[in-house]
PDB file of C-alpha atoms in Angstrom:
ATOM      1  CA  MET A   1       4.573  23.549  17.250  1.00  0.00           C
ATOM      2  CA  ILE A   2       6.897  23.238  14.244  1.00  0.00           C
ATOM      3  CA  SER A   3       5.869  25.316  11.234  1.00  0.00           C
ATOM      4  CA  GLY A   4       5.632  23.959   7.693  1.00  0.00           C
ATOM      5  CA  MET A   5       8.697  26.006   6.718  1.00  0.00           C
ATOM      6  CA  THR A   6      10.721  24.465   9.546  1.00  0.00           C
ATOM      7  CA  GLU A   7       9.637  20.952   8.598  1.00  0.00           C
ATOM      8  CA  ARG A   8      10.750  21.560   5.015  1.00  0.00           C
ATOM      9  CA  GLN A   9      14.153  22.690   6.260  1.00  0.00           C
ATOM     10  CA  GLU A  10      14.797  20.454   9.288  1.00  0.00           C
ATOM     11  CA  PRO A  11      17.630  18.077   8.337  1.00  0.00           C
ATOM     12  CA  GLY A  12      17.052  14.371   8.176  1.00  0.00           C
ATOM     13  CA  ARG A  13      19.345  11.746   9.658  1.00  0.00           C
ATOM     14  CA  TYR A  14      19.560   7.978   9.519  1.00  0.00           C
ATOM     15  CA  TYR A  15      18.403   6.194  12.655  1.00  0.00           C
ATOM     16  CA  THR A  16      17.933   2.653  13.871  1.00  0.00           C
ATOM     17  CA  PHE A  17      15.289   1.780  16.439  1.00  0.00           C
ATOM     18  CA  GLU A  18      14.189  -1.152  18.558  1.00  0.00           C
ATOM     19  CA  SER A  19      10.613  -1.713  19.634  1.00  0.00           C
ATOM     20  CA  ARG A  20       9.273   0.386  22.503  1.00  0.00           C
ATOM     21  CA  LEU A  21       6.012  -1.547  22.562  1.00  0.00           C
ATOM     22  CA  PRO A  22       4.842  -3.433  25.659  1.00  0.00           C
ATOM     23  CA  GLN A  23       5.612  -7.145  25.643  1.00  0.00           C
ATOM     24  CA  GLY A  24       3.220  -9.094  23.431  1.00  0.00           C
ATOM     25  CA  GLU A  25       2.294  -6.136  21.175  1.00  0.00           C
ATOM     26  CA  PHE A  26       3.202  -5.919  17.486  1.00  0.00           C
ATOM     27  CA  PHE A  27       2.244  -4.050  14.320  1.00  0.00           C
ATOM     28  CA  GLU A  28       1.157  -5.630  11.057  1.00  0.00           C
ATOM     29  CA  LEU A  29       0.218  -4.623   7.516  1.00  0.00           C
ATOM     30  CA  ARG A  30      -1.644  -7.794   6.584  1.00  0.00           C
ATOM     31  CA  PRO A  31      -1.697  -8.817   2.890  1.00  0.00           C
ATOM     32  CA  SER A  32      -5.123  -9.474   1.413  1.00  0.00           C
ATOM     33  CA  HIS A  33      -4.182 -12.721  -0.350  1.00  0.00           C
ATOM     34  CA  LEU A  34      -2.947 -14.822   2.589  1.00  0.00           C
ATOM     35  CA  PRO A  35      -4.496 -18.233   3.284  1.00  0.00           C
ATOM     36  CA  ARG A  36      -7.288 -17.856   5.812  1.00  0.00           C
ATOM     37  CA  ASN A  37      -5.521 -19.905   8.492  1.00  0.00           C
ATOM     38  CA  ALA A  38      -2.188 -18.045   8.258  1.00  0.00           C
ATOM     39  CA  LYS A  39      -0.576 -17.205  11.605  1.00  0.00           C
ATOM     40  CA  PRO A  40       1.836 -14.296  12.140  1.00  0.00           C
ATOM     41  CA  VAL A  41       5.536 -14.694  12.872  1.00  0.00           C
ATOM     42  CA  THR A  42       6.326 -11.785  15.170  1.00  0.00           C
ATOM     43  CA  ASP A  43       9.658 -10.197  16.046  1.00  0.00           C
ATOM     44  CA  GLU A  44      10.120  -8.576  19.460  1.00  0.00           C
ATOM     45  CA  THR A  45      13.161  -6.549  18.381  1.00  0.00           C
ATOM     46  CA  SER A  46      11.312  -4.610  15.669  1.00  0.00           C
ATOM     47  CA  GLY A  47       7.834  -4.981  17.170  1.00  0.00           C
ATOM     48  CA  MET A  48       6.220  -6.208  13.975  1.00  0.00           C
ATOM     49  CA  CYS A  49       5.008  -9.214  12.024  1.00  0.00           C
ATOM     50  CA  ILE A  50       7.759 -10.337   9.624  1.00  0.00           C
ATOM     51  CA  GLY A  51       5.997 -13.292   7.987  1.00  0.00           C
ATOM     52  CA  TYR A  52       3.386 -16.028   8.301  1.00  0.00           C
ATOM     53  CA  THR A  53       3.046 -19.770   8.779  1.00  0.00           C
ATOM     54  CA  VAL A  54       0.332 -22.112   7.594  1.00  0.00           C
ATOM     55  CA  ALA A  55       0.301 -25.521   9.306  1.00  0.00           C
ATOM     56  CA  GLN A  56       0.207 -28.528   6.974  1.00  0.00           C
ATOM     57  CA  ALA A  57       0.685 -31.128   9.716  1.00  0.00           C
ATOM     58  CA  PRO A  58       2.212 -31.189  13.185  1.00  0.00           C
ATOM     59  CA  GLY A  59       5.672 -29.687  12.708  1.00  0.00           C
ATOM     60  CA  LEU A  60       5.242 -28.967   8.995  1.00  0.00           C
ATOM     61  CA  TRP A  61       4.604 -25.383   7.855  1.00  0.00           C
ATOM     62  CA  GLN A  62       4.284 -23.332   4.724  1.00  0.00           C
ATOM     63  CA  ILE A  63       6.258 -20.119   5.204  1.00  0.00           C
ATOM     64  CA  TYR A  64       5.080 -16.810   3.692  1.00  0.00           C
ATOM     65  CA  ASP A  65       6.896 -13.489   3.692  1.00  0.00           C
ATOM     66  CA  VAL A  66       5.512 -10.190   4.962  1.00  0.00           C
ATOM     67  CA  GLN A  67       3.903  -9.480   1.574  1.00  0.00           C
ATOM     68  CA  GLY A  68       2.088 -12.811   1.573  1.00  0.00           C
ATOM     69  CA  HIS A  69       4.350 -14.577  -0.945  1.00  0.00           C
ATOM     70  CA  PHE A  70       5.120 -18.261  -0.359  1.00  0.00           C
ATOM     71  CA  VAL A  71       8.848 -18.703   0.280  1.00  0.00           C
ATOM     72  CA  ARG A  72       9.403 -22.249   1.502  1.00  0.00           C
ATOM     73  CA  LEU A  73       8.054 -25.391   3.119  1.00  0.00           C
ATOM     74  CA  GLU A  74       9.750 -26.180   6.392  1.00  0.00           C
ATOM     75  CA  GLU A  75       9.617 -29.195   8.656  1.00  0.00           C
ATOM     76  CA  VAL A  76      10.214 -27.904  12.150  1.00  0.00           C
ATOM     77  CA  PRO A  77      11.741 -30.277  14.728  1.00  0.00           C
ATOM     78  CA  LEU A  78       9.634 -30.802  17.825  1.00  0.00           C
ATOM     79  CA  GLU A  79      11.555 -30.349  21.050  1.00  0.00           C
ATOM     80  CA  THR A  80       9.650 -32.749  23.294  1.00  0.00           C
ATOM     81  CA  PRO A  81       9.907 -36.532  23.601  1.00  0.00           C
ATOM     82  CA  LEU A  82       6.213 -37.206  24.243  1.00  0.00           C
ATOM     83  CA  ILE A  83       3.265 -36.008  22.173  1.00  0.00           C
ATOM     84  CA  ASP A  84      -0.264 -37.143  22.826  1.00  0.00           C
ATOM     85  CA  PRO A  85      -3.247 -36.932  20.402  1.00  0.00           C
ATOM     86  CA  THR A  86      -4.538 -33.742  22.042  1.00  0.00           C
ATOM     87  CA  ASP A  87      -1.226 -32.035  21.409  1.00  0.00           C
ATOM     88  CA  ILE A  88      -1.272 -33.067  17.755  1.00  0.00           C
ATOM     89  CA  ALA A  89      -4.815 -31.787  17.317  1.00  0.00           C
ATOM     90  CA  LEU A  90      -3.943 -28.372  18.772  1.00  0.00           C
ATOM     91  CA  PHE A  91      -0.490 -27.957  17.288  1.00  0.00           C
ATOM     92  CA  ALA A  92      -1.705 -26.174  14.145  1.00  0.00           C
ATOM     93  CA  PHE A  93      -3.121 -23.275  16.144  1.00  0.00           C
ATOM     94  CA  GLY A  94       0.130 -21.951  17.585  1.00  0.00           C
ATOM     95  CA  VAL A  95       2.146 -18.874  16.662  1.00  0.00           C
ATOM     96  CA  PHE A  96       5.867 -18.173  16.484  1.00  0.00           C
ATOM     97  CA  ARG A  97       7.469 -15.274  18.318  1.00  0.00           C
ATOM     98  CA  ILE A  98      11.118 -14.317  17.817  1.00  0.00           C
ATOM     99  CA  LEU A  99      12.453 -13.067  21.133  1.00  0.00           C
ATOM    100  CA  ARG A 100      15.001 -10.278  21.607  1.00  0.00           C
ATOM    101  CA  THR A 101      17.508 -12.936  22.638  1.00  0.00           C
ATOM    102  CA  GLY A 102      17.226 -14.527  19.192  1.00  0.00           C
ATOM    103  CA  ARG A 103      15.408 -17.571  20.567  1.00  0.00           C
ATOM    104  CA  VAL A 104      12.175 -18.593  18.841  1.00  0.00           C
ATOM    105  CA  LEU A 105       9.169 -19.373  21.020  1.00  0.00           C
ATOM    106  CA  PHE A 106       6.239 -21.408  19.751  1.00  0.00           C
ATOM    107  CA  GLU A 107       3.052 -20.739  21.691  1.00  0.00           C
ATOM    108  CA  SER A 108      -0.084 -22.814  21.275  1.00  0.00           C
ATOM    109  CA  GLY A 109      -3.043 -24.271  23.094  1.00  0.00           C
ATOM    110  CA  ALA A 110      -1.130 -27.513  23.480  1.00  0.00           C
ATOM    111  CA  ARG A 111       0.816 -28.429  26.613  1.00  0.00           C
ATOM    112  CA  THR A 112       3.413 -25.781  27.451  1.00  0.00           C
ATOM    113  CA  ALA A 113       6.070 -28.519  27.360  1.00  0.00           C
ATOM    114  CA  ILE A 114       5.715 -28.639  23.584  1.00  0.00           C
ATOM    115  CA  THR A 115       7.937 -26.238  21.676  1.00  0.00           C
ATOM    116  CA  ALA A 116       9.076 -25.970  18.099  1.00  0.00           C
ATOM    117  CA  ARG A 117      11.713 -23.963  16.338  1.00  0.00           C
ATOM    118  CA  ILE A 118      11.907 -22.153  12.998  1.00  0.00           C
ATOM    119  CA  SER A 119      15.396 -22.394  11.530  1.00  0.00           C
ATOM    120  CA  GLN A 120      17.707 -19.386  11.621  1.00  0.00           C
ATOM    121  CA  GLY A 121      17.841 -19.635   7.834  1.00  0.00           C
ATOM    122  CA  THR A 122      14.088 -19.032   7.611  1.00  0.00           C
ATOM    123  CA  ILE A 123      14.268 -16.139  10.087  1.00  0.00           C
ATOM    124  CA  SER A 124      17.058 -14.536   8.033  1.00  0.00           C
ATOM    125  CA  LEU A 125      15.031 -15.079   4.869  1.00  0.00           C
ATOM    126  CA  LEU A 126      11.922 -13.417   6.316  1.00  0.00           C
ATOM    127  CA  ARG A 127      13.932 -10.463   7.610  1.00  0.00           C
ATOM    128  CA  GLY A 128      15.720 -10.192   4.295  1.00  0.00           C
ATOM    129  CA  ARG A 129      12.424 -10.013   2.397  1.00  0.00           C
ATOM    130  CA  LEU A 130      11.641  -6.797   4.283  1.00  0.00           C
ATOM    131  CA  LYS A 131      14.410  -5.136   2.256  1.00  0.00           C
ATOM    132  CA  ILE A 132      12.680  -5.505  -1.122  1.00  0.00           C
ATOM    133  CA  GLY A 133      11.800  -2.073  -2.546  1.00  0.00           C
ATOM    134  CA  LEU A 134      12.562   1.222  -0.820  1.00  0.00           C
ATOM    135  CA  HIS A 135      14.436  -0.177   2.129  1.00  0.00           C
ATOM    136  CA  ALA A 136      13.847   1.371   5.536  1.00  0.00           C
ATOM    137  CA  ARG A 137      17.572   2.122   5.818  1.00  0.00           C
ATOM    138  CA  ASN A 138      17.168   4.569   2.931  1.00  0.00           C
ATOM    139  CA  LEU A 139      14.663   6.577   4.958  1.00  0.00           C
ATOM    140  CA  LYS A 140      15.752   9.488   7.103  1.00  0.00           C
ATOM    141  CA  MET A 141      13.919  11.107  10.007  1.00  0.00           C
ATOM    142  CA  THR A 142      13.963  14.555  11.440  1.00  0.00           C
ATOM    143  CA  GLU A 143      15.090  14.793  15.049  1.00  0.00           C
ATOM    144  CA  THR A 144      11.543  15.715  16.032  1.00  0.00           C
ATOM    145  CA  ALA A 145      10.081  12.548  14.463  1.00  0.00           C
ATOM    146  CA  ALA A 146      12.894  10.405  15.866  1.00  0.00           C
ATOM    147  CA  ARG A 147      12.103  11.552  19.406  1.00  0.00           C
ATOM    148  CA  HIS A 148       8.541  10.261  18.965  1.00  0.00           C
ATOM    149  CA  MET A 149       9.947   6.816  18.119  1.00  0.00           C
ATOM    150  CA  LEU A 150      11.188   6.608  21.704  1.00  0.00           C
ATOM    151  CA  GLU A 151       7.641   6.897  23.067  1.00  0.00           C
ATOM    152  CA  PRO A 152       5.802   3.557  23.521  1.00  0.00           C
ATOM    153  CA  SER A 153       2.494   5.192  22.568  1.00  0.00           C
ATOM    154  CA  ARG A 154       3.936   6.653  19.347  1.00  0.00           C
ATOM    155  CA  TYR A 155       6.449   4.026  18.201  1.00  0.00           C
ATOM    156  CA  VAL A 156       5.785   2.485  14.780  1.00  0.00           C
ATOM    157  CA  PRO A 157       8.480   0.237  13.223  1.00  0.00           C
ATOM    158  CA  LEU A 158      10.400   2.048  10.511  1.00  0.00           C
ATOM    159  CA  GLN A 159       9.772  -0.918   8.203  1.00  0.00           C
ATOM    160  CA  ILE A 160       6.014  -0.412   8.646  1.00  0.00           C
ATOM    161  CA  GLN A 161       6.373   3.283   7.807  1.00  0.00           C
ATOM    162  CA  GLU A 162       8.420   2.348   4.733  1.00  0.00           C
ATOM    163  CA  ARG A 163       5.668   0.017   3.558  1.00  0.00           C
ATOM    164  CA  ALA A 164       3.071   2.737   4.139  1.00  0.00           C
ATOM    165  CA  ILE A 165       5.093   4.928   1.765  1.00  0.00           C
ATOM    166  CA  ARG A 166       5.492   2.112  -0.749  1.00  0.00           C
ATOM    167  CA  PHE A 167       1.901   0.852  -0.773  1.00  0.00           C
ATOM    168  CA  GLY A 168      -0.218   3.542   0.896  1.00  0.00           C
ATOM    169  CA  LYS A 169      -2.385   6.303  -0.526  1.00  0.00           C
ATOM    170  CA  ARG A 170      -0.236   9.305  -1.531  1.00  0.00           C
ATOM    171  CA  MET A 171      -1.421  12.898  -1.391  1.00  0.00           C
ATOM    172  CA  ALA A 172       0.174  16.334  -1.298  1.00  0.00           C
ATOM    173  CA  ASP A 173       0.151  17.877   2.169  1.00  0.00           C
ATOM    174  CA  PRO A 174      -0.416  21.640   1.768  1.00  0.00           C
ATOM    175  CA  ARG A 175      -0.236  22.070   5.549  1.00  0.00           C
ATOM    176  CA  LYS A 176       3.433  21.062   5.466  1.00  0.00           C
ATOM    177  CA  GLY A 177       4.411  22.935   2.306  1.00  0.00           C
ATOM    178  CA  GLU A 178       5.748  22.222  -1.156  1.00  0.00           C
ATOM    179  CA  GLY A 179       7.520  18.921  -1.547  1.00  0.00           C
ATOM    180  CA  MET A 180       5.828  17.387   1.502  1.00  0.00           C
ATOM    181  CA  PHE A 181       3.560  14.388   0.942  1.00  0.00           C
ATOM    182  CA  ARG A 182       1.298  12.402   3.222  1.00  0.00           C
ATOM    183  CA  TYR A 183       0.850   8.647   2.915  1.00  0.00           C
ATOM    184  CA  GLU A 184      -1.968   6.746   4.586  1.00  0.00           C
ATOM    185  CA  THR A 185      -2.618   3.048   4.997  1.00  0.00           C
ATOM    186  CA  ARG A 186      -4.568   0.605   7.148  1.00  0.00           C
ATOM    187  CA  MET A 187      -2.532  -0.982   9.924  1.00  0.00           C
ATOM    188  CA  PHE A 188      -3.208  -3.477  12.693  1.00  0.00           C
ATOM    189  CA  LYS A 189      -1.882  -3.706  16.212  1.00  0.00           C
ATOM    190  CA  LEU A 190      -1.639  -7.261  17.533  1.00  0.00           C
ATOM    191  CA  ARG A 191      -1.884  -8.099  21.219  1.00  0.00           C
ATOM    192  CA  PHE A 192      -1.132 -11.646  22.316  1.00  0.00           C
ATOM    193  CA  ASN A 193      -3.770 -13.091  24.628  1.00  0.00           C
ATOM    194  CA  LYS A 194      -2.216 -15.761  26.835  1.00  0.00           C
ATOM    195  CA  GLN A 195      -5.633 -17.096  27.807  1.00  0.00           C
ATOM    196  CA  THR A 196      -6.719 -17.929  24.263  1.00  0.00           C
ATOM    197  CA  MET A 197      -3.130 -18.238  22.896  1.00  0.00           C
ATOM    198  CA  GLU A 198      -4.250 -16.074  19.973  1.00  0.00           C
ATOM    199  CA  TYR A 199      -3.553 -12.562  18.730  1.00  0.00           C
ATOM    200  CA  GLU A 200      -6.250  -9.933  19.102  1.00  0.00           C
ATOM    201  CA  TYR A 201      -6.380  -7.392  16.258  1.00  0.00           C
ATOM    202  CA  LYS A 202      -7.234  -3.700  16.353  1.00  0.00           C
ATOM    203  CA  GLN A 203      -7.275  -1.617  13.185  1.00  0.00           C
ATOM    204  CA  TYR A 204      -5.700   1.839  12.856  1.00  0.00           C
ATOM    205  CA  THR A 205      -4.997   4.352  10.116  1.00  0.00           C
ATOM    206  CA  LEU A 206      -1.285   5.137   9.829  1.00  0.00           C
ATOM    207  CA  GLU A 207      -0.264   8.555   8.488  1.00  0.00           C
ATOM    208  CA  VAL A 208       3.324   9.291   7.434  1.00  0.00           C
ATOM    209  CA  VAL A 209       4.491  12.710   6.169  1.00  0.00           C
ATOM    210  CA  VAL A 210       7.601  12.636   3.981  1.00  0.00           C
ATOM    211  CA  ARG A 211       9.855  15.186   2.337  1.00  0.00           C
ATOM    212  CA  GLU A 212      10.386  13.343  -0.921  1.00  0.00           C
ATOM    213  CA  SER A 213      13.452  15.323  -2.036  1.00  0.00           C
ATOM    214  CA  ASP A 214      15.564  13.273   0.387  1.00  0.00           C
ATOM    215  CA  TRP A 215      13.003  10.765   1.762  1.00  0.00           C
ATOM    216  CA  THR A 216      12.895  12.268   5.230  1.00  0.00           C
ATOM    217  CA  ILE A 217       9.984  11.465   7.536  1.00  0.00           C
ATOM    218  CA  SER A 218       8.942  14.571   9.435  1.00  0.00           C
ATOM    219  CA  HIS A 219       5.754  13.315  11.058  1.00  0.00           C
ATOM    220  CA  PHE A 220       3.848  10.089  11.695  1.00  0.00           C
ATOM    221  CA  LYS A 221       0.910   9.000  13.794  1.00  0.00           C
ATOM    222  CA  TYR A 222      -1.794   6.347  13.931  1.00  0.00           C
ATOM    223  CA  THR A 223      -5.431   6.811  14.852  1.00  0.00           C
ATOM    224  CA  ASP A 224      -8.506   4.611  15.316  1.00  0.00           C
TER     225      ASP A 224
END
């Protein structure tokens, strides 16, 4: 076990990570002021929700960023020649998932032949809005913490940890020593259910320990 003195001294380095989560699992810090019928836009590469859509009509969506701010109205082209009334009725209940290949998949209770596509401009905009504030690229990690990011059961997107630091509850962590602070926030894990074509939510408490002198994360975990 690493002592508090070692954690205060262990150097931090910049890392980049891709999701280690099983397919169909994502993390989310859900804003409190979203419209009730908002659906997540999830990104397989990072393993997190990067924005939200609210259906106005078949193929017409309001787009919100990860903080719940409206960013644009987008008419999304439908990629099927035939749409029946049942499809139109169910189209509002689908969700968008950005695959590792860069392709965008729209999943809904409608016929599987129906797909829709968010523009690359909107995807870039949603990803870009993650950079507002203390950007995740400004955060370092100790080698010990970085190793945990390679474990599927421990992985938490660095952007989620950054938001925990930015918006979470801050407290000194005497266990880790002077200059070490613990941040806590509520977090959700989303699992996509292919039977209901909906996300199932489970709530966790995320804890991130940071050496604030150089913004180095030395420890993180999430618990029920």
